C-alpha atoms as an extended CHARMM CRD file, in Angstrom:
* protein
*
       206  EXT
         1         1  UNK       CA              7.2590000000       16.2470000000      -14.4550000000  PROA      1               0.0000000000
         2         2  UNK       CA              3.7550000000       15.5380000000      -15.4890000000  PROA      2               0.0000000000
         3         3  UNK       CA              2.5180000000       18.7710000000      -15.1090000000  PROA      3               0.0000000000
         4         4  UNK       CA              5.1530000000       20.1740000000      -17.4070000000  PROA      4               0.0000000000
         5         5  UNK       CA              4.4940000000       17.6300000000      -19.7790000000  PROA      5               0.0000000000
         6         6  UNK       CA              0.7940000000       18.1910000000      -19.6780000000  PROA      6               0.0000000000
         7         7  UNK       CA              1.0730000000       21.7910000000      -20.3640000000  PROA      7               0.0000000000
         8         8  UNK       CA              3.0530000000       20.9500000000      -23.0530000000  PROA      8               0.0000000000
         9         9  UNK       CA              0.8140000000       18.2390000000      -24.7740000000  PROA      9               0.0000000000
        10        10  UNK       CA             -2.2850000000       20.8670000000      -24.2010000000  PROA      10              0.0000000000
        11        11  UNK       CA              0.1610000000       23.4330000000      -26.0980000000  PROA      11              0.0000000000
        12        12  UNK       CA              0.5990000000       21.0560000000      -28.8500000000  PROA      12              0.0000000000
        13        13  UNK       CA             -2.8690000000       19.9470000000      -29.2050000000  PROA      13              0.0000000000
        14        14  UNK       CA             -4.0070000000       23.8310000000      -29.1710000000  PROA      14              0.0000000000
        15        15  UNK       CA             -1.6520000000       24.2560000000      -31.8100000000  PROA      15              0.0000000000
        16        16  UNK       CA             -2.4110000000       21.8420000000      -34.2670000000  PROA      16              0.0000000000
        17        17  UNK       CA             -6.5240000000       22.7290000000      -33.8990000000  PROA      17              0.0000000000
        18        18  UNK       CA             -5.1960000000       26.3180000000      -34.3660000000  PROA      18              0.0000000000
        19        19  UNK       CA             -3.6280000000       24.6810000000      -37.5850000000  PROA      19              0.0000000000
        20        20  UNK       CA             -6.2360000000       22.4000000000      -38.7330000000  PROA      20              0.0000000000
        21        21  UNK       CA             -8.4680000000       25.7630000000      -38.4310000000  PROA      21              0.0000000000
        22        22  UNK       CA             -6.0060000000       27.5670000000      -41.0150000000  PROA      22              0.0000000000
        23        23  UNK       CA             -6.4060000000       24.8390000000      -43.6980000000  PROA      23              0.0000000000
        24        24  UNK       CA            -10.0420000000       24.7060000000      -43.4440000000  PROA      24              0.0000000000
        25        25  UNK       CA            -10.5900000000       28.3790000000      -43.2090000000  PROA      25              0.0000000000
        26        26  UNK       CA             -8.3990000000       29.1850000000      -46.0490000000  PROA      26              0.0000000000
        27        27  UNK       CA             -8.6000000000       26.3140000000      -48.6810000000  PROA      27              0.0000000000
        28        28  UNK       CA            -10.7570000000       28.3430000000      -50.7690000000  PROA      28              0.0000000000
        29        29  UNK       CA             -9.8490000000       31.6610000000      -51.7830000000  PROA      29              0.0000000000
        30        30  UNK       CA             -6.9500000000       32.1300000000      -49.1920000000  PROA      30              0.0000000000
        31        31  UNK       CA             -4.5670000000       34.1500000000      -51.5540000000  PROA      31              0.0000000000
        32        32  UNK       CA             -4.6220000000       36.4860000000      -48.7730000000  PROA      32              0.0000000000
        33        33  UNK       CA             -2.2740000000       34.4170000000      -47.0520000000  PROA      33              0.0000000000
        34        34  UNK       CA              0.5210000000       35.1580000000      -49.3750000000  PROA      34              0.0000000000
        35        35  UNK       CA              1.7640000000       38.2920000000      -47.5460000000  PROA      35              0.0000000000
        36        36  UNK       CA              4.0390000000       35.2020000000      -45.9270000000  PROA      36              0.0000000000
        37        37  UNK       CA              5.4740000000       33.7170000000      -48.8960000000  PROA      37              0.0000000000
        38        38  UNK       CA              7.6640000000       36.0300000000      -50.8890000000  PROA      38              0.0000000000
        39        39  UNK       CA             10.7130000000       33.8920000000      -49.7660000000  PROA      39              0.0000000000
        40        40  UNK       CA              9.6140000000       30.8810000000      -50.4630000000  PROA      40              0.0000000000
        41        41  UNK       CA             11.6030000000       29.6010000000      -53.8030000000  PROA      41              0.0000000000
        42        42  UNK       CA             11.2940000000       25.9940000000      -54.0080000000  PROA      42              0.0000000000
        43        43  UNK       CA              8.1400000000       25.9140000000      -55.4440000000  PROA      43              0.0000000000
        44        44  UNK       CA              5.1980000000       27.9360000000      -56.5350000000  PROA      44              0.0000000000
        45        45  UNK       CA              2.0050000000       27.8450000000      -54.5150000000  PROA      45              0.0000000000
        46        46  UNK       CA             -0.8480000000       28.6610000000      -56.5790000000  PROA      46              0.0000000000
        47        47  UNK       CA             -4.3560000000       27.7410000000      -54.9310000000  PROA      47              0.0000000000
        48        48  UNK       CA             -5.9430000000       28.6330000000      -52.1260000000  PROA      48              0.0000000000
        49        49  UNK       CA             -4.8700000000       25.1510000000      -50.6850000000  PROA      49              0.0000000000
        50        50  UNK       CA             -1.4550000000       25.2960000000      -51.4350000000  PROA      50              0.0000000000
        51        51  UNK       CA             -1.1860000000       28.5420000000      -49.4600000000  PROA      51              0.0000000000
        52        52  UNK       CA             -3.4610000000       27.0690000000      -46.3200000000  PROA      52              0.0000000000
        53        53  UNK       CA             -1.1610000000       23.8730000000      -46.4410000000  PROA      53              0.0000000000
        54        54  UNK       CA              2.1780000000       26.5720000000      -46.5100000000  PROA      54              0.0000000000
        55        55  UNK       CA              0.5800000000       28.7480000000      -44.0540000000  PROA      55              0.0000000000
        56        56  UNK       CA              0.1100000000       25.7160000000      -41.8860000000  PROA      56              0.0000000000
        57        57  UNK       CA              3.0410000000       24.0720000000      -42.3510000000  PROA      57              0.0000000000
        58        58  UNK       CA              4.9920000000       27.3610000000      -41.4500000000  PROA      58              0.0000000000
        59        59  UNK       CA              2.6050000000       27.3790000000      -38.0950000000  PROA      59              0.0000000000
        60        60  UNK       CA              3.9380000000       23.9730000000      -36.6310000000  PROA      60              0.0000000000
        61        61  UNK       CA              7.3360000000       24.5200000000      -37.5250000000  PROA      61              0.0000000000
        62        62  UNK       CA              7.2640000000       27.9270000000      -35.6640000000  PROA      62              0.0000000000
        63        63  UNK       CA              5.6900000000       26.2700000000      -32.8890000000  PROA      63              0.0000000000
        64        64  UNK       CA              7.8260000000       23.6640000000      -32.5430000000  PROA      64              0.0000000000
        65        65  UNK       CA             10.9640000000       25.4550000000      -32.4150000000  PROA      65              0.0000000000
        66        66  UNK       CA              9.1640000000       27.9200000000      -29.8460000000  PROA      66              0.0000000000
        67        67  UNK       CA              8.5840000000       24.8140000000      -27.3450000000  PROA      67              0.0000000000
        68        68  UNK       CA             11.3840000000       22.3520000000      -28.7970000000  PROA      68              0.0000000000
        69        69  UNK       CA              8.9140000000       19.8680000000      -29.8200000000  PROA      69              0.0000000000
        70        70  UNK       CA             10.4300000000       16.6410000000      -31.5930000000  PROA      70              0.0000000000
        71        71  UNK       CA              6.9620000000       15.6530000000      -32.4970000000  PROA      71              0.0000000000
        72        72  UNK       CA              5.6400000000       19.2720000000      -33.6350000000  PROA      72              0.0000000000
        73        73  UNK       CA              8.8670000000       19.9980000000      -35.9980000000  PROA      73              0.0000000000
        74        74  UNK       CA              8.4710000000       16.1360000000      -37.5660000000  PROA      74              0.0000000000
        75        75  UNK       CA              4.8200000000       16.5210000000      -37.9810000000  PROA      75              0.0000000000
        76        76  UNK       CA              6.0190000000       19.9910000000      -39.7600000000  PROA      76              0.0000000000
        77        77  UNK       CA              8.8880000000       17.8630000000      -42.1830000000  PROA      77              0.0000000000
        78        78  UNK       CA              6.0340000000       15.3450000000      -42.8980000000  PROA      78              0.0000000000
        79        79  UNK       CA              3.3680000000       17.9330000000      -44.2640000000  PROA      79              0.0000000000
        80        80  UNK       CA              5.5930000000       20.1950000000      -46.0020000000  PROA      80              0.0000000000
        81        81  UNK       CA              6.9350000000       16.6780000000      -47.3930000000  PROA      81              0.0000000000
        82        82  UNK       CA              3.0340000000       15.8510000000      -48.4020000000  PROA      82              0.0000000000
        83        83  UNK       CA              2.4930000000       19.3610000000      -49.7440000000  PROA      83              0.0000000000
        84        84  UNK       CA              5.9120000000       19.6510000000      -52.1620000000  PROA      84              0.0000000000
        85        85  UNK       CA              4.5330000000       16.0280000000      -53.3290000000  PROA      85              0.0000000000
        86        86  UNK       CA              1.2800000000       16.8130000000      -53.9720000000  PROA      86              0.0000000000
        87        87  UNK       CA              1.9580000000       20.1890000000      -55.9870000000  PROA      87              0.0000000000
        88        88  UNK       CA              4.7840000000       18.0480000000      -58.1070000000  PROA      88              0.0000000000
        89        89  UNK       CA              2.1920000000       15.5580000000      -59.2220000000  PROA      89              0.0000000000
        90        90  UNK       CA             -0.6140000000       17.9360000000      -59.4700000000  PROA      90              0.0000000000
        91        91  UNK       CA             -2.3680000000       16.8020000000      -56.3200000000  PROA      91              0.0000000000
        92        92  UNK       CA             -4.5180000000       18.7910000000      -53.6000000000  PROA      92              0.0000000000
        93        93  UNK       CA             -2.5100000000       17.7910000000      -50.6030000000  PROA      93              0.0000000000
        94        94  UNK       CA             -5.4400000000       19.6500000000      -48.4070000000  PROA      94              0.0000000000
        95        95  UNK       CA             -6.5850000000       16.1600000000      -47.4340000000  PROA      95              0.0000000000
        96        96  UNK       CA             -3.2950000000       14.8800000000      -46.5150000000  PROA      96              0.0000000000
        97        97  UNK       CA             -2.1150000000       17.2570000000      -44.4780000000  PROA      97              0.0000000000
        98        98  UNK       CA             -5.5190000000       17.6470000000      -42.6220000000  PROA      98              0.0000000000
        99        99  UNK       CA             -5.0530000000       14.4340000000      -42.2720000000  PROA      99              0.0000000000
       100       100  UNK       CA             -1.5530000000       14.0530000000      -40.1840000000  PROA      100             0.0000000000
       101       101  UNK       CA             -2.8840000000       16.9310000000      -38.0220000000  PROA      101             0.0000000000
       102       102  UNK       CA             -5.7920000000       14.9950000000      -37.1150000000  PROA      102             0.0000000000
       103       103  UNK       CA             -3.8520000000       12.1950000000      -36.4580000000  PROA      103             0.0000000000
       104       104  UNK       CA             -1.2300000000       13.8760000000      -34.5680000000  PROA      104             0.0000000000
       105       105  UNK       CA             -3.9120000000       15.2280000000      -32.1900000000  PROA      105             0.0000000000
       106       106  UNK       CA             -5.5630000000       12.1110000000      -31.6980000000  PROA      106             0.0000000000
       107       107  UNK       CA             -1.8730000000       10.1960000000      -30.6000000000  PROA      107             0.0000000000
       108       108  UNK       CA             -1.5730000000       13.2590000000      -28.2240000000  PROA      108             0.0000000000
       109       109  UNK       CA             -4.8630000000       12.9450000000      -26.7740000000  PROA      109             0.0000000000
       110       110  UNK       CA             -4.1600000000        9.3680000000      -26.8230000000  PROA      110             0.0000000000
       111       111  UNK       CA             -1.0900000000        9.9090000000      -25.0280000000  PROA      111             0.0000000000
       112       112  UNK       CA             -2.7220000000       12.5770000000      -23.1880000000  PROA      112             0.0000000000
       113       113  UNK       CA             -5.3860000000        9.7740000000      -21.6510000000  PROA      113             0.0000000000
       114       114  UNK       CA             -2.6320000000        7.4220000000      -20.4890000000  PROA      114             0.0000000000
       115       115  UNK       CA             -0.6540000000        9.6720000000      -18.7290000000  PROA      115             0.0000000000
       116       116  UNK       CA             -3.6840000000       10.8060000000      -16.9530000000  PROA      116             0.0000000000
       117       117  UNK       CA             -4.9810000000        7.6290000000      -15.9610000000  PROA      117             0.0000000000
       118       118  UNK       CA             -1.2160000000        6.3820000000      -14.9110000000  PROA      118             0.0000000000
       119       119  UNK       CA             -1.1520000000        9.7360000000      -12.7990000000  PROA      119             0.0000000000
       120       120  UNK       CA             -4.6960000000        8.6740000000      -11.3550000000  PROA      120             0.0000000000
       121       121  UNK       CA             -2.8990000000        5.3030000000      -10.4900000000  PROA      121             0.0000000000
       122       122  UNK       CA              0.1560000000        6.9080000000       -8.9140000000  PROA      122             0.0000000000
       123       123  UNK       CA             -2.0310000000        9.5280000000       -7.0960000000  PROA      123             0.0000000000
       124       124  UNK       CA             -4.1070000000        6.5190000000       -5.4210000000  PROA      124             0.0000000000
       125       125  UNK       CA             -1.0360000000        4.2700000000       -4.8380000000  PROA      125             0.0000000000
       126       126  UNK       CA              0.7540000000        7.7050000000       -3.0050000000  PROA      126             0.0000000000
       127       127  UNK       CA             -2.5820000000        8.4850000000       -0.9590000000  PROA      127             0.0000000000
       128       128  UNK       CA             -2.7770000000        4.1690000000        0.1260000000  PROA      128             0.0000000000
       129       129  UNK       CA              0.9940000000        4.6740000000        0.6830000000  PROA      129             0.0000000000
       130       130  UNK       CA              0.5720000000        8.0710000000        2.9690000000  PROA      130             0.0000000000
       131       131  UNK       CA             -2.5370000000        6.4610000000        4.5740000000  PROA      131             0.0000000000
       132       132  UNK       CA             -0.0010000000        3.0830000000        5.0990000000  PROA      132             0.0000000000
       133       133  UNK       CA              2.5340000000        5.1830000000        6.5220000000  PROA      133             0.0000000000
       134       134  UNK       CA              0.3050000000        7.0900000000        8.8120000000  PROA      134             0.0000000000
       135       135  UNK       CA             -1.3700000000        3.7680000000       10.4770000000  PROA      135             0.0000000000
       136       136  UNK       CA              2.2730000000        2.3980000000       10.5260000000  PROA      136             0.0000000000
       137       137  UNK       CA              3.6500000000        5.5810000000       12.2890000000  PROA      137             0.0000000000
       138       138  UNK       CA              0.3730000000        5.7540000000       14.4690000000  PROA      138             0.0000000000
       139       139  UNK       CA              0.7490000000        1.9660000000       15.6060000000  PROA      139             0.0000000000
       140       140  UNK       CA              4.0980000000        2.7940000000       16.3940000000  PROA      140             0.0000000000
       141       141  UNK       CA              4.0480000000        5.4920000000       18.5770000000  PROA      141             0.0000000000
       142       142  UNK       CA              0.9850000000        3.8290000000       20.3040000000  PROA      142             0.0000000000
       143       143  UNK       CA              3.6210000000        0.7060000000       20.8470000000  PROA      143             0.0000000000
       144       144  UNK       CA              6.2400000000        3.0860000000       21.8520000000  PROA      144             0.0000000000
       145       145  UNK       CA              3.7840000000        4.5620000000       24.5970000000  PROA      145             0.0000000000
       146       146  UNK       CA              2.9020000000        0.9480000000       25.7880000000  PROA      146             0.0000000000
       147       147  UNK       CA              6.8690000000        0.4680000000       25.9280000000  PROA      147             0.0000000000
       148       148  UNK       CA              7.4430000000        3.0750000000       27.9020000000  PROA      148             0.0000000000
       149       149  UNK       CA              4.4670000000        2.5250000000       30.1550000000  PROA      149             0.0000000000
       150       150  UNK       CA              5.9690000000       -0.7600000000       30.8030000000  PROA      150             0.0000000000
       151       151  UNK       CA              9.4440000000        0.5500000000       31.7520000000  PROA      151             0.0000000000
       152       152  UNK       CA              8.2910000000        2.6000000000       33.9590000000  PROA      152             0.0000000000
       153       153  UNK       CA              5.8130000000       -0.1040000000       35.4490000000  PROA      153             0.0000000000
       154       154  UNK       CA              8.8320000000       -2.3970000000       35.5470000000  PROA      154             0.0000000000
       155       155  UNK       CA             11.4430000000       -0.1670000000       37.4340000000  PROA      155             0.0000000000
       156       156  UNK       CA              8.3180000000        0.2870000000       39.5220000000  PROA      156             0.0000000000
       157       157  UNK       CA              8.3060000000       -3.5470000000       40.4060000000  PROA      157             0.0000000000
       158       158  UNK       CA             11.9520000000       -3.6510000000       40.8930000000  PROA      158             0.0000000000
       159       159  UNK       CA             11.7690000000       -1.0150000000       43.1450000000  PROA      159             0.0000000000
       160       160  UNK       CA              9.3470000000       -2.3710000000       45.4910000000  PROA      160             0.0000000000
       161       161  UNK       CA             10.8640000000       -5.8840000000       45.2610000000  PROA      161             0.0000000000
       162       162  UNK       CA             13.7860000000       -4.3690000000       46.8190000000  PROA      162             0.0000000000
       163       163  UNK       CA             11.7890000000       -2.7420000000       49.0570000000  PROA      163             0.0000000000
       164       164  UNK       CA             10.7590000000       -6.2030000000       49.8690000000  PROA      164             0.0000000000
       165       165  UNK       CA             13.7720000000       -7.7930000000       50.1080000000  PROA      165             0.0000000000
       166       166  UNK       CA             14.9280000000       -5.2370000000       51.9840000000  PROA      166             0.0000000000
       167       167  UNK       CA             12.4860000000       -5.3610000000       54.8050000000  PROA      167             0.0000000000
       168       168  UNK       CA             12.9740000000       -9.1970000000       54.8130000000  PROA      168             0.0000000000
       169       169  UNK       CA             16.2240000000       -9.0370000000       55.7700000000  PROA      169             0.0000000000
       170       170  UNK       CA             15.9230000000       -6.3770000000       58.3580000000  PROA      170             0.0000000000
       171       171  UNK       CA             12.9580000000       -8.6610000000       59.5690000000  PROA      171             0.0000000000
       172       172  UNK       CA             15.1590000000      -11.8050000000       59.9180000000  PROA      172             0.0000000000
       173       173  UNK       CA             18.1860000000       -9.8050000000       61.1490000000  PROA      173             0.0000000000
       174       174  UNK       CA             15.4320000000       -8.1930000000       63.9540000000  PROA      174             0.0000000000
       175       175  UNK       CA             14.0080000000      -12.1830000000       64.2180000000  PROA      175             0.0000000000
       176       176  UNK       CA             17.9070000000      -13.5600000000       64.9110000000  PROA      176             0.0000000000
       177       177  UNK       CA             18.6290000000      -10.8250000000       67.2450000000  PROA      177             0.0000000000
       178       178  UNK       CA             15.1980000000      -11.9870000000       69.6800000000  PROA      178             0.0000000000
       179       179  UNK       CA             15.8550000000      -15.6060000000       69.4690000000  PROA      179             0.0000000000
       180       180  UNK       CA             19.4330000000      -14.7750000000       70.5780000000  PROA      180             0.0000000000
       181       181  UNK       CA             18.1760000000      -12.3620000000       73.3230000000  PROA      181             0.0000000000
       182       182  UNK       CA             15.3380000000      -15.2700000000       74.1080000000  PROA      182             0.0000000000
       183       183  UNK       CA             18.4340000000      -17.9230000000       74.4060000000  PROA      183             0.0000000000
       184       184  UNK       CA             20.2190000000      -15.8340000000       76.5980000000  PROA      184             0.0000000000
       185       185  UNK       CA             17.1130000000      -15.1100000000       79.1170000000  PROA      185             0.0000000000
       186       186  UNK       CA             16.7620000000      -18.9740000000       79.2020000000  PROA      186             0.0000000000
       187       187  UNK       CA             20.0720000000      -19.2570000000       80.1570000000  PROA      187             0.0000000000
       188       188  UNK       CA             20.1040000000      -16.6640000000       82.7160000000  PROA      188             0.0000000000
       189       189  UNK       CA             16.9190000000      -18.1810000000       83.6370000000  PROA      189             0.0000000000
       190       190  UNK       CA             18.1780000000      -21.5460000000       84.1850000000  PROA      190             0.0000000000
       191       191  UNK       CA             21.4670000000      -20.0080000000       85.6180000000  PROA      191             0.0000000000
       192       192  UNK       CA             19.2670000000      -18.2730000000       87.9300000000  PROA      192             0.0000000000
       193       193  UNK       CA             17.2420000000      -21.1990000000       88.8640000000  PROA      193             0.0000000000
       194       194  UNK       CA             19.8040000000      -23.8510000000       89.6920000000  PROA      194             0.0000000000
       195       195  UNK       CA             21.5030000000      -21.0980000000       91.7750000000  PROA      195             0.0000000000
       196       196  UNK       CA             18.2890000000      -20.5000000000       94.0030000000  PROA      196             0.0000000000
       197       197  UNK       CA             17.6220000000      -24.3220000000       94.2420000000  PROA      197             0.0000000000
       198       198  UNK       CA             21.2470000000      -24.7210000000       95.3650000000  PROA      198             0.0000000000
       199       199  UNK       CA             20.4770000000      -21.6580000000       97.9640000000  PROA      199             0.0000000000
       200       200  UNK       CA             17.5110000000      -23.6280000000       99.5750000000  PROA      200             0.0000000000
       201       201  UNK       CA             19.4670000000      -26.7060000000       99.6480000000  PROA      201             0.0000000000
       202       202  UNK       CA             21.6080000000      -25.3510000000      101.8410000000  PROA      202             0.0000000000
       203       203  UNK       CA             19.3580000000      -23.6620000000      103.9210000000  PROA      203             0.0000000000
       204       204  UNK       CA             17.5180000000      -26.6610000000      104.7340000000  PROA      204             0.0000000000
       205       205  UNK       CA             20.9660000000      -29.0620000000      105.5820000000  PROA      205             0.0000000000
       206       206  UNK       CA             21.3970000000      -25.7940000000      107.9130000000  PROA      206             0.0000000000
């Protein structure tokens, strides 16, 4: 997780300018150092910078077991490595070893950079995404309100179309029954009228 890592990186970069400090506090006169290094047996430190570069050394390598740190524990192998080289040959190391701190802190500030600006990237891409997903989720339930608006108005319709249809037919079963009614006064009527007309006739052969 990046804040884990971050945390991390800002431990290791504390740590090696907490290191960097020890050599260049103590690469003159730092035989007070040498409390620490009564067990050390491969070699003799003599100088002021041999003990800063020990002292040093022994500071990354206890800080890198503390927070399991591959890069912290091989930065430790490398100075040690620079230091037991240097005192062999009759070298000051000092520079050296300053030197793969410094480095060290500038890949981790380096490294420290990148991650922040892919974070920045992620962080935007998330909010665009979230923003995305929001529009998306409002424009749905805006279509799912204009869906239901038109169910409703639909079964509406239907309804009165059957309403319609409904009142047609009881209008052209109402119609059918008047002609029928109509039809039958006309022949009653005509019924009616022959009869009389056959009445008078009679009367007037009488």
């Amino acid at each position: 997780d990046f804040e884990a890592e971050t945390k991390s990186r800002s431990e290791e970069l504390k740590a090696l300018a907490t290191a960097k400090k020890v050599i260049s506090e103590n690469t003159a006169g730092a035989e007070k150092l040498a409390y620490g290094l009564n067990q050390v047996s491969l070699m003799q430190l003599s100088t002021g910078t041999d003990l800063a570069n020990f002292e040093a050394v022994r500071y990354v390598r206890d800080l890198a077991r503390k927070h399991g740190s591959k890069s912290l524990a091989q930065l430790a192998a490398r100075m040690a490595s620079v230091t037991r080289s240097g005192l062999r040959v009759g070298e000051d190391p000092f520079g050296k070893v300053k030197g793969l701190i410094a480095d060290m802190i500038e890949r981790l500030e380096s490294e420290a950079d990148a991650d922040a600006s892919h974070k920045g990237f992620c962080d935007k891409e998330l909010a665009e995404t979230n923003t995305k997903k929001d529009d998306k989720t409002a424009e749905i339930e805006k279509l799912a309100t204009k869906i239901d608006q038109l169910s409703a108005r639909s079964a509406q319709l239907k309804a009165e179309v059957a309403a319609l249809q409904k009142a047609l037919s009881e209008l052209a079963k109402a119609q059918a029954e008047m002609d029928k009614m109509r039809q039958q006064e006309k022949a009653d009527f005509t019924k009616a009228k022959a009869d009389t007309e056959q009445g008078l006739e009679g009367v007037k052969m009488a």
